[in-house]
Amino acid sequence: MATKEELLEALKDGVINYKEDQVKEAAQAAIDDGHLALEMIMDGLAAGMEVVGELYERHEYFVPEVLMCADALYGGLAILRPHVPKQDGGTVAQVVIGSIQGDVHDIGKNLVKMMFDVAGWEVYDLGRDVPLEKFVEEQMRTDAEVVAMSAMMTTTMLGMKKVIKMIKEKNPNVAIMLGGAPVTQDVAKLFGADGYAESAGNAVAEGIKMISRLREFEKQKK
Amino acid sequence: MAELTPIERVKRFFNREPVDKMPFFTGMGMVLRPAIQKLGYKFPSIHRDAEKLAYAGIESARMFNLDSVVIPFDMCWESEALGNEISLYEDSEDTLYPTIPYKKWAELDQVEITPDDIDNIMDKYPMNLIPEAIKIVKNEAPELALGAWQLGPFTQCGQTIELDKVLKAVFKEKQRVEDILDKFSDMIINIGNALIDAGADFITLREPGVAADLLSPRTFKELIAPRLTRILKAWRSPKVLHICGSTDPLVEMMWQVVQDSGAQAISFDIKNNLLESRKKLGNDAIILGNYDVFKLPCAEETTVEEAIEGIKTNIDGLVDAVWPGCDLWPDIKPENFKAMEKTAREYKPGPTPAVGRL
């Protein structure tokens, strides 16, 4: 039987080197051996993703590698997440996420979604090419704290501004996160957003930083 | 000295002959809302109608004094011809370009591009409409240059199969990706030559899916650059290479493609350090692009003065013509865009690094 440390290492290494089968096996073994699922997620999967973020920032990894790492991470998360008790960092908050109408690209959106999934948020993924009103309706229905939107094309970006206006009018406390290739800091500011990620890659870097902060938070709780 | 016509200006420009003033034009998508409103067209109706395509392009150029018309406007033509359905958003009041909501090939091993697709793509709907539109433009607006464009093979691949699968397959199924890219490259060569035969005065090869924030420079060098070179080499007429996204790490490799293929110019989007690129490529390179297509002409908050400053910055970045960083967004503010054109023509009347003045 593998030790806890060996399982954590197998999870971490599997994510870094996009070994999906290794991650699944280690995740299942961790559950079978009675280890804490949240610890496996945070110190195994998320720790691996943190290294992936460093590799990305050093330009050793690019988006294809990160996508494969994300596949491995999800392989483990699907096994571990159902075993995280609610009071033990289960659902911490809610986010509505989607690519804006007119945009059928969703790589960046899916990478940001991964960050929320790891963090244990309840994610309402509206998919892509989402009509503007749908973001507002879903936020109202779920009372989500965060709405995250992405657009990969300049031509669809303006829709975000309309959504922000509609949501903020109804609920000014909702945090809005924007992402996508044409979205700059200036644009996010002009549109009245609360945060932004400029590209799929940047979304990864930002998302991973958030995962790191979450790990720190979990450590402090212990 | 008589003023050159727009087409004379653009042709001389690509031939590196002195021109009368700074060219203000584009080779990427350019259809402007004020122009189609004047024509009484609805945005979704212009994309698959050769006449509307032509007149919307002409009016956009004439209304704002651009040197070129660009045909077509959206990026779904080839994918549609290969059997995908497109969404035109006919019920939307917003400016939404056509998209491909669902792709018929879910996995790479399902992709089947036949010799007929490659050799006879221009006979298939809707590709057959583009030469028709080009011919109308040439007849109706002979004073304007006409730019056509094609997506590069990697981006085109992403228009036909989900991009994340293509990206992952670069590692997992490299040979399969190479085979598919080769077929797309053959198809793109045929399309480009058909557009030139129909009357395009120049053509732009756009490969936005390979920027350095997506793919590694090594992958660009090994997988992408040889195919871009092959395509550009096979096309006649003046030709431009454009890559969207982060290009600073790719500048020299892009320029190598331009030189090896006999292309005339290189174009960058907003995420490029123009002065650094000029330093790397020298004064012989015709450099285009880089101005912000949202902030300067479209953003509600951008004043005319700020739009003018943006164009001055672009010219100070040592471009050889004022040409946008990407597709021009249709919802421009006319006062901003007109001021941008005027500034482009008047700000620095002397020669640019690669092109002289009459």
Coordinates of C-alpha atoms in Angstrom, one line a residue:
Chain A
M1 CA 0.0 0.0 0.0
A2 CA 1.4 3.4 -0.9
T3 CA 1.9 6.0 1.8
K4 CA 0.1 9.3 1.8
E5 CA 3.2 11.1 0.7
E6 CA 3.7 8.6 -2.2
L7 CA 0.1 9.1 -3.3
L8 CA 0.4 12.9 -3.1
E9 CA 3.6 12.7 -5.2
A10 CA 1.9 10.4 -7.7
L11 CA -1.0 12.9 -8.1
K12 CA 1.3 15.9 -8.3
D13 CA 3.7 14.2 -10.8
G14 CA 0.7 12.9 -12.9
V15 CA -0.7 16.4 -13.3
I16 CA 2.7 18.0 -14.1
N17 CA 3.6 15.3 -16.7
Y18 CA 0.0 14.9 -17.9
K19 CA -0.3 11.3 -16.9
E20 CA -4.0 11.0 -16.6
D21 CA -4.1 7.3 -15.8
Q22 CA -1.5 7.7 -13.0
V23 CA -3.6 10.4 -11.5
K24 CA -6.8 8.4 -11.6
E25 CA -5.1 5.4 -10.0
A26 CA -3.6 7.4 -7.3
A27 CA -6.9 9.2 -6.6
Q28 CA -8.7 5.9 -6.3
A29 CA -6.0 4.4 -4.1
A30 CA -6.2 7.5 -1.8
I31 CA -10.0 7.1 -1.4
D32 CA -9.7 3.3 -0.9
D33 CA -7.0 3.9 1.8
G34 CA -9.2 6.4 3.6
H35 CA -7.1 9.5 3.0
L36 CA -8.7 12.9 3.2
A37 CA -9.9 13.8 -0.3
L38 CA -9.5 17.6 0.2
E39 CA -5.8 17.1 1.2
M40 CA -5.3 15.0 -1.9
I41 CA -6.8 17.7 -4.1
M42 CA -4.9 20.6 -2.6
D43 CA -1.5 19.0 -1.9
G44 CA -1.6 16.6 -4.8
L45 CA -3.6 17.9 -7.8
A46 CA -3.5 21.6 -7.0
A47 CA 0.2 21.4 -6.0
G48 CA 0.9 19.9 -9.4
M49 CA -1.0 22.6 -11.2
E50 CA 1.0 25.2 -9.3
V51 CA 4.2 23.7 -10.8
V52 CA 2.5 23.7 -14.2
G53 CA 1.8 27.4 -13.7
E54 CA 5.5 28.0 -13.0
L55 CA 6.5 26.1 -16.1
Y56 CA 4.0 28.1 -18.2
E57 CA 5.4 31.4 -16.8
R58 CA 8.9 30.3 -17.6
H59 CA 7.7 29.5 -21.2
E60 CA 8.6 25.8 -20.8
Y61 CA 4.9 24.9 -21.1
F62 CA 2.4 26.4 -23.5
V63 CA -1.3 26.0 -23.8
P64 CA -1.3 22.5 -25.3
E65 CA 0.7 21.1 -22.4
V66 CA -1.5 23.0 -19.9
L67 CA -4.6 21.5 -21.5
M68 CA -3.2 18.0 -21.1
C69 CA -2.3 18.7 -17.5
A70 CA -5.9 20.0 -16.9
D71 CA -7.2 16.7 -18.4
A72 CA -5.1 14.8 -15.8
L73 CA -6.2 17.0 -13.0
Y74 CA -9.9 16.5 -13.9
G75 CA -9.3 12.8 -14.0
G76 CA -8.4 12.9 -10.3
L77 CA -10.8 15.6 -9.3
A78 CA -13.8 13.5 -10.6
I79 CA -12.8 10.7 -8.2
L80 CA -11.8 12.9 -5.2
R81 CA -14.3 15.7 -5.2
P82 CA -17.4 13.6 -4.3
H83 CA -15.6 12.5 -1.1
V84 CA -15.0 16.1 0.2
P85 CA -17.5 16.7 3.0
K86 CA -19.4 20.0 2.6
Q87 CA -18.1 21.4 5.9
D88 CA -14.5 20.5 4.9
G89 CA -14.2 22.9 2.0
G90 CA -16.9 21.5 -0.2
T91 CA -19.0 24.2 -1.9
V92 CA -17.4 27.5 -0.9
A93 CA -19.1 29.9 -3.3
Q94 CA -20.9 29.9 -6.6
V95 CA -19.8 31.2 -10.1
V96 CA -21.6 31.5 -13.3
I97 CA -19.2 31.1 -16.3
G98 CA -19.5 31.1 -20.0
S99 CA -18.2 32.4 -23.4
I100 CA -20.2 35.3 -24.7
Q101 CA -22.7 35.1 -27.5
G102 CA -21.0 35.1 -30.9
D103 CA -18.0 33.4 -29.5
V104 CA -17.6 29.6 -29.8
H105 CA -14.1 29.5 -28.3
D106 CA -13.9 28.1 -24.8
I107 CA -10.4 27.1 -24.0
G108 CA -9.8 30.1 -21.7
K109 CA -13.2 29.7 -20.1
N110 CA -12.6 26.0 -19.4
L111 CA -9.2 26.7 -17.8
V112 CA -10.7 29.3 -15.5
K113 CA -13.5 26.9 -14.7
M114 CA -10.8 24.4 -13.7
M115 CA -9.6 26.9 -11.1
F116 CA -13.0 27.2 -9.6
D117 CA -13.6 23.4 -9.7
V118 CA -10.4 22.8 -7.8
A119 CA -11.3 25.4 -5.3
G120 CA -14.6 23.6 -4.6
W121 CA -16.9 26.3 -6.0
E122 CA -20.3 25.4 -7.4
V123 CA -19.8 26.1 -11.1
Y124 CA -22.7 26.9 -13.3
D125 CA -21.1 26.5 -16.7
L126 CA -23.3 28.0 -19.4
G127 CA -21.0 26.8 -22.2
R128 CA -20.2 29.0 -25.1
D129 CA -22.1 31.3 -27.5
V130 CA -24.2 32.2 -24.5
P131 CA -27.0 34.9 -25.1
L132 CA -26.3 37.9 -22.9
E133 CA -29.5 37.7 -20.9
K134 CA -28.7 34.1 -19.9
F135 CA -25.8 35.3 -17.8
V136 CA -28.1 37.7 -15.9
E137 CA -30.9 35.1 -15.5
E138 CA -28.5 32.5 -14.2
Q139 CA -26.9 34.9 -11.8
M140 CA -30.3 35.8 -10.4
R141 CA -31.4 32.2 -10.2
T142 CA -28.3 31.0 -8.4
D143 CA -27.4 34.1 -6.5
A144 CA -23.8 33.5 -7.6
E145 CA -21.1 35.7 -6.1
V146 CA -19.0 35.7 -9.3
V147 CA -19.9 35.9 -13.0
A148 CA -17.0 35.0 -15.3
M149 CA -17.2 35.7 -19.1
S150 CA -14.8 35.2 -21.9
A151 CA -14.5 36.4 -25.5
M152 CA -11.8 35.4 -27.9
M153 CA -12.7 37.9 -30.5
T154 CA -12.9 41.7 -30.5
T155 CA -16.1 41.5 -32.4
T156 CA -17.9 39.8 -29.5
M157 CA -16.3 41.6 -26.6
L158 CA -18.8 44.4 -26.5
G159 CA -21.5 42.0 -25.3
M160 CA -19.6 41.8 -22.0
K161 CA -20.2 45.4 -21.3
K162 CA -23.9 45.0 -21.7
V163 CA -24.0 42.0 -19.4
I164 CA -22.0 43.8 -16.7
K165 CA -24.4 46.7 -16.8
M166 CA -27.4 44.5 -16.6
I167 CA -26.0 42.5 -13.7
K168 CA -24.6 45.5 -11.7
E169 CA -28.0 47.2 -12.0
K170 CA -29.7 44.3 -10.4
N171 CA -27.0 43.3 -8.0
P172 CA -24.0 45.6 -7.6
N173 CA -22.2 43.2 -5.3
V174 CA -21.6 40.5 -7.9
A175 CA -17.9 40.3 -8.8
I176 CA -17.4 40.2 -12.6
M177 CA -14.3 38.5 -14.1
L178 CA -13.5 38.9 -17.8
G179 CA -11.1 37.0 -20.0
G180 CA -10.0 36.4 -23.5
A181 CA -7.5 37.5 -26.1
P182 CA -8.9 40.9 -26.9
V183 CA -9.7 41.9 -23.3
T184 CA -7.1 44.3 -22.0
Q185 CA -6.8 45.8 -18.5
D186 CA -8.1 49.1 -20.1
V187 CA -11.1 47.3 -21.6
A188 CA -11.9 45.5 -18.3
K189 CA -11.8 48.9 -16.5
L190 CA -13.9 50.6 -19.2
F191 CA -16.5 47.9 -19.0
G192 CA -16.6 48.1 -15.2
A193 CA -15.3 44.6 -14.5
D194 CA -13.7 43.5 -11.2
G195 CA -11.0 41.3 -12.6
Y196 CA -9.6 40.1 -15.9
A197 CA -7.3 37.6 -17.6
E198 CA -5.9 38.5 -21.0
S199 CA -5.6 35.1 -22.6
A200 CA -6.1 31.5 -22.1
G201 CA -2.5 31.3 -20.9
N202 CA -3.0 34.3 -18.7
A203 CA -6.2 32.8 -17.3
V204 CA -4.1 29.8 -16.4
A205 CA -1.5 31.9 -14.6
E206 CA -4.1 33.9 -12.8
G207 CA -6.2 30.8 -12.0
I208 CA -3.2 29.0 -10.7
K209 CA -2.2 31.9 -8.5
M210 CA -5.7 31.8 -7.0
I211 CA -5.3 28.1 -6.4
S212 CA -1.9 28.8 -4.6
R213 CA -3.6 31.3 -2.4
L214 CA -6.3 28.9 -1.6
R215 CA -3.7 26.3 -0.7
E216 CA -2.1 28.8 1.7
F217 CA -5.5 29.4 3.2
E218 CA -6.1 25.7 3.7
K219 CA -2.7 25.4 5.4
Q220 CA -3.5 28.3 7.7
K221 CA -6.8 26.6 8.7
K222 CA -4.9 23.4 9.8
Chain B
M1 CA 2.3 65.9 -58.5
A2 CA -1.1 64.4 -59.0
E3 CA -2.6 62.5 -56.1
L4 CA -2.4 58.7 -56.5
T5 CA -5.6 56.7 -56.5
P6 CA -6.0 54.3 -53.6
I7 CA -5.2 51.3 -55.9
E8 CA -2.1 53.0 -57.3
R9 CA -1.0 53.9 -53.8
V10 CA -1.4 50.3 -52.5
K11 CA 0.2 48.7 -55.6
R12 CA 3.2 51.1 -55.4
F13 CA 3.5 50.6 -51.7
F14 CA 3.8 46.8 -52.0
N15 CA 6.3 47.3 -54.9
R16 CA 8.3 49.6 -52.5
E17 CA 7.9 52.5 -54.9
P18 CA 7.5 55.9 -53.4
V19 CA 3.9 56.9 -52.6
D20 CA 2.2 60.3 -52.2
K21 CA 1.1 59.8 -48.6
M22 CA 0.8 57.3 -45.8
P23 CA -1.5 54.4 -46.9
F24 CA -4.5 53.9 -44.6
F25 CA -5.9 50.5 -45.4
T26 CA -6.3 46.9 -44.2
G27 CA -6.1 43.3 -45.5
M28 CA -8.3 41.9 -42.7
G29 CA -12.0 41.9 -42.1
M30 CA -13.4 45.4 -42.7
V31 CA -17.1 46.1 -42.8
L32 CA -18.4 49.2 -41.0
R33 CA -21.8 49.7 -39.4
P34 CA -22.3 53.3 -40.6
A35 CA -21.8 52.0 -44.2
I36 CA -24.2 49.1 -44.0
Q37 CA -26.8 51.4 -42.3
K38 CA -26.5 53.8 -45.2
L39 CA -27.1 50.9 -47.6
G40 CA -30.1 49.7 -45.5
Y41 CA -28.6 46.3 -44.9
K42 CA -29.0 44.2 -41.7
F43 CA -25.6 42.9 -40.5
P44 CA -26.6 39.2 -40.6
S45 CA -27.7 39.6 -44.2
I46 CA -24.5 40.7 -45.7
H47 CA -22.3 37.6 -45.2
R48 CA -23.7 35.2 -47.7
D49 CA -24.9 37.5 -50.5
A50 CA -22.3 38.4 -53.1
E51 CA -23.8 41.8 -54.0
K52 CA -24.3 42.9 -50.4
L53 CA -20.8 41.7 -49.5
A54 CA -19.4 43.7 -52.4
Y55 CA -21.4 46.9 -51.8
A56 CA -20.9 46.8 -48.0
G57 CA -17.2 46.5 -48.5
I58 CA -17.1 49.3 -51.1
E59 CA -19.2 51.7 -49.0
S60 CA -17.1 51.0 -45.8
A61 CA -14.0 52.0 -47.7
R62 CA -15.4 55.0 -49.5
M63 CA -17.2 56.4 -46.5
F64 CA -14.0 56.5 -44.4
N65 CA -11.5 57.0 -47.2
L66 CA -9.7 53.7 -46.8
D67 CA -7.4 52.7 -49.7
S68 CA -8.8 49.1 -49.8
V69 CA -11.9 47.1 -49.8
V70 CA -11.6 43.7 -48.1
I71 CA -13.6 40.6 -49.1
P72 CA -14.9 38.6 -47.3
F73 CA -15.7 39.5 -43.7
D74 CA -16.1 36.4 -41.6
M75 CA -14.0 33.3 -40.9
C76 CA -16.5 30.5 -41.5
W77 CA -16.5 30.2 -45.3
E78 CA -14.2 27.2 -45.7
S79 CA -15.6 25.3 -42.8
E80 CA -19.1 25.8 -44.1
A81 CA -18.0 24.6 -47.6
L82 CA -16.6 21.5 -45.8
G83 CA -20.0 20.7 -44.5
N84 CA -20.4 22.6 -41.2
E85 CA -23.5 24.7 -40.5
I86 CA -23.1 28.3 -39.5
S87 CA -25.0 30.5 -37.2
L88 CA -25.8 34.0 -38.6
Y89 CA -27.6 35.3 -35.5
E90 CA -30.4 36.6 -37.7
D91 CA -32.5 37.5 -34.6
S92 CA -29.8 39.5 -32.9
E93 CA -29.6 43.3 -33.0
D94 CA -26.0 43.1 -31.9
T95 CA -23.0 42.9 -34.2
L96 CA -22.3 39.2 -34.2
Y97 CA -20.2 37.6 -36.9
P98 CA -21.2 34.1 -38.2
T99 CA -19.9 31.2 -36.1
I100 CA -19.8 27.5 -36.3
P101 CA -21.7 26.3 -33.3
Y102 CA -21.1 22.6 -33.8
K103 CA -18.5 20.9 -35.8
K104 CA -19.2 17.7 -37.7
W105 CA -15.8 16.2 -37.0
A106 CA -15.6 15.7 -33.2
E107 CA -12.2 14.0 -33.3
L108 CA -9.1 14.3 -35.5
D109 CA -9.4 10.8 -36.7
Q110 CA -12.8 11.7 -38.2
V111 CA -11.4 14.4 -40.4
E112 CA -11.8 13.6 -44.1
I113 CA -10.6 16.2 -46.5
T114 CA -10.9 14.7 -49.9
P115 CA -9.0 15.6 -53.1
D116 CA -12.4 17.0 -54.3
D117 CA -12.5 19.3 -51.3
I118 CA -9.0 20.5 -52.1
D119 CA -9.2 20.9 -55.8
N120 CA -12.8 22.0 -56.2
I121 CA -13.4 24.0 -53.0
M122 CA -14.2 27.1 -55.0
D123 CA -17.1 25.4 -56.7
K124 CA -18.8 24.6 -53.4
Y125 CA -21.2 26.9 -51.6
P126 CA -20.5 29.4 -50.2
M127 CA -17.0 29.7 -51.5
N128 CA -18.4 30.3 -55.0
L129 CA -19.8 33.6 -53.8
I130 CA -16.5 35.2 -53.0
P131 CA -15.1 35.6 -56.5
E132 CA -18.5 36.9 -57.6
A133 CA -18.3 39.6 -54.9
I134 CA -14.7 40.4 -55.9
K135 CA -15.7 40.9 -59.5
I136 CA -18.5 43.3 -58.5
V137 CA -16.0 45.3 -56.4
K138 CA -13.6 45.5 -59.3
N139 CA -16.3 46.7 -61.6
E140 CA -18.0 49.1 -59.2
A141 CA -14.9 50.5 -57.4
P142 CA -12.0 50.3 -59.7
E143 CA -10.2 53.2 -57.8
L144 CA -9.9 51.0 -54.7
A145 CA -7.4 48.3 -54.0
L146 CA -9.0 44.9 -53.1
G147 CA -7.6 42.8 -50.4
A148 CA -8.5 39.2 -49.9
W149 CA -7.4 36.9 -47.1
Q150 CA -7.1 33.4 -45.9
L151 CA -6.7 31.8 -42.5
G152 CA -3.6 29.8 -42.1
P153 CA -3.8 26.0 -41.9
F154 CA -3.6 25.7 -38.1
T155 CA -6.4 28.3 -37.5
Q156 CA -8.5 26.8 -40.3
C157 CA -8.1 23.4 -38.6
G158 CA -9.5 25.0 -35.4
Q159 CA -12.5 26.3 -37.4
T160 CA -13.2 22.7 -38.4
I161 CA -12.3 20.7 -35.3
E162 CA -12.4 22.0 -31.7
L163 CA -9.2 24.0 -31.1
D164 CA -8.4 22.4 -27.8
K165 CA -8.3 19.0 -29.5
V166 CA -6.0 20.3 -32.2
L167 CA -3.7 21.8 -29.6
K168 CA -3.5 18.6 -27.6
A169 CA -3.0 16.6 -30.7
V170 CA 0.1 18.6 -31.6
F171 CA 1.7 16.4 -28.8
K172 CA -0.4 13.3 -28.8
E173 CA -0.9 12.8 -32.6
K174 CA 1.7 14.9 -34.3
Q175 CA 1.7 13.0 -37.6
R176 CA -2.0 13.1 -37.9
V177 CA -1.9 16.9 -37.2
E178 CA 0.8 17.3 -39.8
D179 CA -1.2 15.4 -42.4
I180 CA -4.3 17.5 -41.8
L181 CA -2.3 20.7 -41.9
D182 CA -0.9 19.7 -45.2
K183 CA -4.3 19.1 -46.7
F184 CA -5.6 22.4 -45.4
S185 CA -2.4 24.1 -46.8
D186 CA -3.2 22.6 -50.3
M187 CA -6.8 23.9 -50.0
I188 CA -5.7 27.3 -48.9
I189 CA -3.2 27.6 -51.8
N190 CA -6.0 26.9 -54.2
I191 CA -8.4 29.3 -52.6
G192 CA -5.9 32.1 -52.5
N193 CA -5.0 31.7 -56.1
A194 CA -8.7 31.7 -57.0
L195 CA -9.2 34.9 -55.2
I196 CA -6.2 36.5 -56.9
D197 CA -7.5 35.2 -60.3
A198 CA -10.9 36.8 -59.5
G199 CA -9.2 40.2 -59.1
A200 CA -7.7 40.6 -55.6
D201 CA -4.8 43.1 -55.6
F202 CA -3.2 41.6 -52.5
I203 CA -3.8 38.8 -50.1
T204 CA -3.1 38.4 -46.4
L205 CA -2.4 35.0 -44.8
R206 CA -3.7 35.2 -41.2
E207 CA -2.7 32.6 -38.7
P208 CA -4.1 33.9 -35.3
G209 CA -4.1 30.5 -33.7
V210 CA -0.4 30.1 -33.4
A211 CA 0.7 33.1 -31.3
A212 CA 3.4 32.7 -28.7
D213 CA 0.8 32.8 -25.9
L214 CA -0.7 29.6 -27.3
L215 CA 2.0 27.6 -29.0
S216 CA 5.7 27.4 -28.3
P217 CA 8.1 29.1 -30.7
R218 CA 9.6 25.7 -31.3
T219 CA 6.2 24.3 -32.5
F220 CA 5.8 27.4 -34.6
K221 CA 9.2 26.8 -36.2
E222 CA 8.7 23.1 -36.8
L223 CA 5.0 22.8 -37.5
I224 CA 3.7 26.1 -38.7
A225 CA 6.4 28.1 -40.4
P226 CA 7.2 25.6 -43.2
R227 CA 3.5 25.5 -44.1
L228 CA 3.0 29.3 -44.0
T229 CA 6.1 29.5 -46.3
R230 CA 4.7 27.0 -48.7
I231 CA 1.3 28.7 -48.9
L232 CA 2.7 32.2 -49.4
K233 CA 5.3 30.9 -51.9
A234 CA 2.5 29.4 -54.0
W235 CA 0.4 32.6 -54.2
R236 CA 0.9 35.3 -56.7
S237 CA 0.4 39.0 -56.2
P238 CA 1.5 41.1 -53.2
K239 CA 1.1 39.0 -50.0
V240 CA 1.2 39.8 -46.3
L241 CA 1.7 37.6 -43.3
H242 CA -0.3 38.5 -40.1
I243 CA -0.3 36.8 -36.7
C244 CA -2.6 37.8 -33.9
G245 CA -1.7 37.7 -30.2
S246 CA 1.7 37.7 -28.7
T247 CA 4.3 37.8 -31.5
D248 CA 7.4 39.3 -29.9
P249 CA 9.2 35.9 -29.6
L250 CA 8.2 35.0 -33.2
V251 CA 9.2 38.2 -35.0
E252 CA 12.4 36.8 -36.6
M253 CA 10.8 33.5 -37.5
M254 CA 7.8 35.3 -39.1
W255 CA 10.2 37.5 -41.1
Q256 CA 12.0 34.4 -42.3
V257 CA 8.7 33.1 -43.6
V258 CA 8.2 36.4 -45.4
Q259 CA 11.6 36.3 -46.9
D260 CA 11.6 32.7 -47.9
S261 CA 8.2 33.0 -49.5
G262 CA 8.7 36.2 -51.4
A263 CA 5.9 37.9 -49.4
Q264 CA 6.0 41.7 -49.2
A265 CA 5.0 42.6 -45.7
I266 CA 4.6 41.5 -42.1
S267 CA 1.6 42.5 -39.8
F268 CA 1.2 42.4 -36.1
D269 CA -1.6 42.9 -33.7
I270 CA -1.7 45.0 -30.6
K271 CA 0.5 42.6 -28.5
N272 CA 3.7 43.5 -30.3
N273 CA 6.5 45.9 -29.4
L274 CA 6.8 47.6 -32.7
L275 CA 10.0 49.5 -32.1
E276 CA 11.7 46.3 -30.9
S277 CA 10.4 44.5 -34.0
R278 CA 11.7 47.3 -36.3
K279 CA 15.1 47.0 -34.5
K280 CA 15.1 43.3 -35.1
L281 CA 14.0 43.3 -38.7
G282 CA 15.7 46.5 -40.0
N283 CA 14.4 49.2 -42.2
D284 CA 13.9 47.0 -45.3
A285 CA 11.0 45.2 -43.7
I286 CA 7.5 46.5 -44.5
I287 CA 5.8 46.5 -41.1
L288 CA 2.1 46.9 -40.7
G289 CA -0.5 46.7 -37.9
N290 CA -0.6 47.1 -34.2
Y291 CA -3.2 49.8 -33.7
D292 CA -6.0 48.9 -31.3
V293 CA -9.2 48.2 -33.2
F294 CA -11.4 48.6 -30.2
K295 CA -10.0 51.3 -28.1
L296 CA -9.2 53.9 -30.8
P297 CA -12.2 53.7 -33.2
C298 CA -14.9 52.1 -31.1
A299 CA -14.7 52.6 -27.3
E300 CA -17.5 54.9 -26.1
E301 CA -15.1 56.6 -23.8
T302 CA -12.3 57.3 -26.3
T303 CA -12.2 60.9 -27.4
V304 CA -11.3 62.0 -30.9
E305 CA -8.1 63.5 -29.5
E306 CA -7.2 60.1 -27.9
A307 CA -7.9 58.3 -31.2
I308 CA -5.6 60.8 -32.9
E309 CA -2.9 60.2 -30.3
G310 CA -3.2 56.4 -30.8
I311 CA -2.5 56.7 -34.5
K312 CA 0.4 59.0 -33.9
T313 CA 1.8 56.4 -31.5
N314 CA 1.3 53.8 -34.2
I315 CA 3.2 55.9 -36.8
D316 CA 5.9 56.7 -34.2
G317 CA 6.3 52.9 -33.9
L318 CA 7.7 53.1 -37.4
V319 CA 5.0 51.3 -39.4
D320 CA 5.0 51.7 -43.1
A321 CA 1.3 52.1 -43.4
V322 CA -1.5 52.6 -41.0
W323 CA -3.2 49.2 -40.9
P324 CA -5.1 47.8 -37.9
G325 CA -4.0 45.1 -35.5
C326 CA -7.0 42.8 -36.4
D327 CA -10.4 43.0 -38.1
L328 CA -11.8 46.4 -37.8
W329 CA -14.8 46.2 -35.6
P330 CA -18.0 47.3 -37.4
D331 CA -19.3 49.6 -34.6
I332 CA -16.9 52.4 -35.1
K333 CA -17.5 56.0 -34.0
P334 CA -17.4 57.9 -37.3
E335 CA -15.8 61.0 -35.8
N336 CA -13.0 58.9 -34.3
F337 CA -12.3 56.9 -37.4
K338 CA -12.3 59.9 -39.7
A339 CA -9.9 61.7 -37.4
M340 CA -7.7 58.5 -37.5
E341 CA -7.6 58.5 -41.2
K342 CA -6.8 62.2 -41.4
T343 CA -4.0 61.8 -38.9
A344 CA -2.6 58.9 -40.7
R345 CA -2.3 60.9 -43.9
E346 CA -1.0 64.1 -42.4
Y347 CA 1.0 63.4 -39.2
K348 CA 4.4 62.5 -40.8
P349 CA 4.4 63.2 -44.5
G350 CA 8.0 62.0 -45.1
P351 CA 9.1 58.5 -46.0
T352 CA 8.7 55.5 -43.6
P353 CA 11.6 53.1 -43.0
A354 CA 10.8 50.9 -46.0
V355 CA 8.7 53.0 -48.3
G356 CA 9.7 56.4 -49.8
R357 CA 7.5 59.4 -50.8
L358 CA 6.9 61.0 -54.1

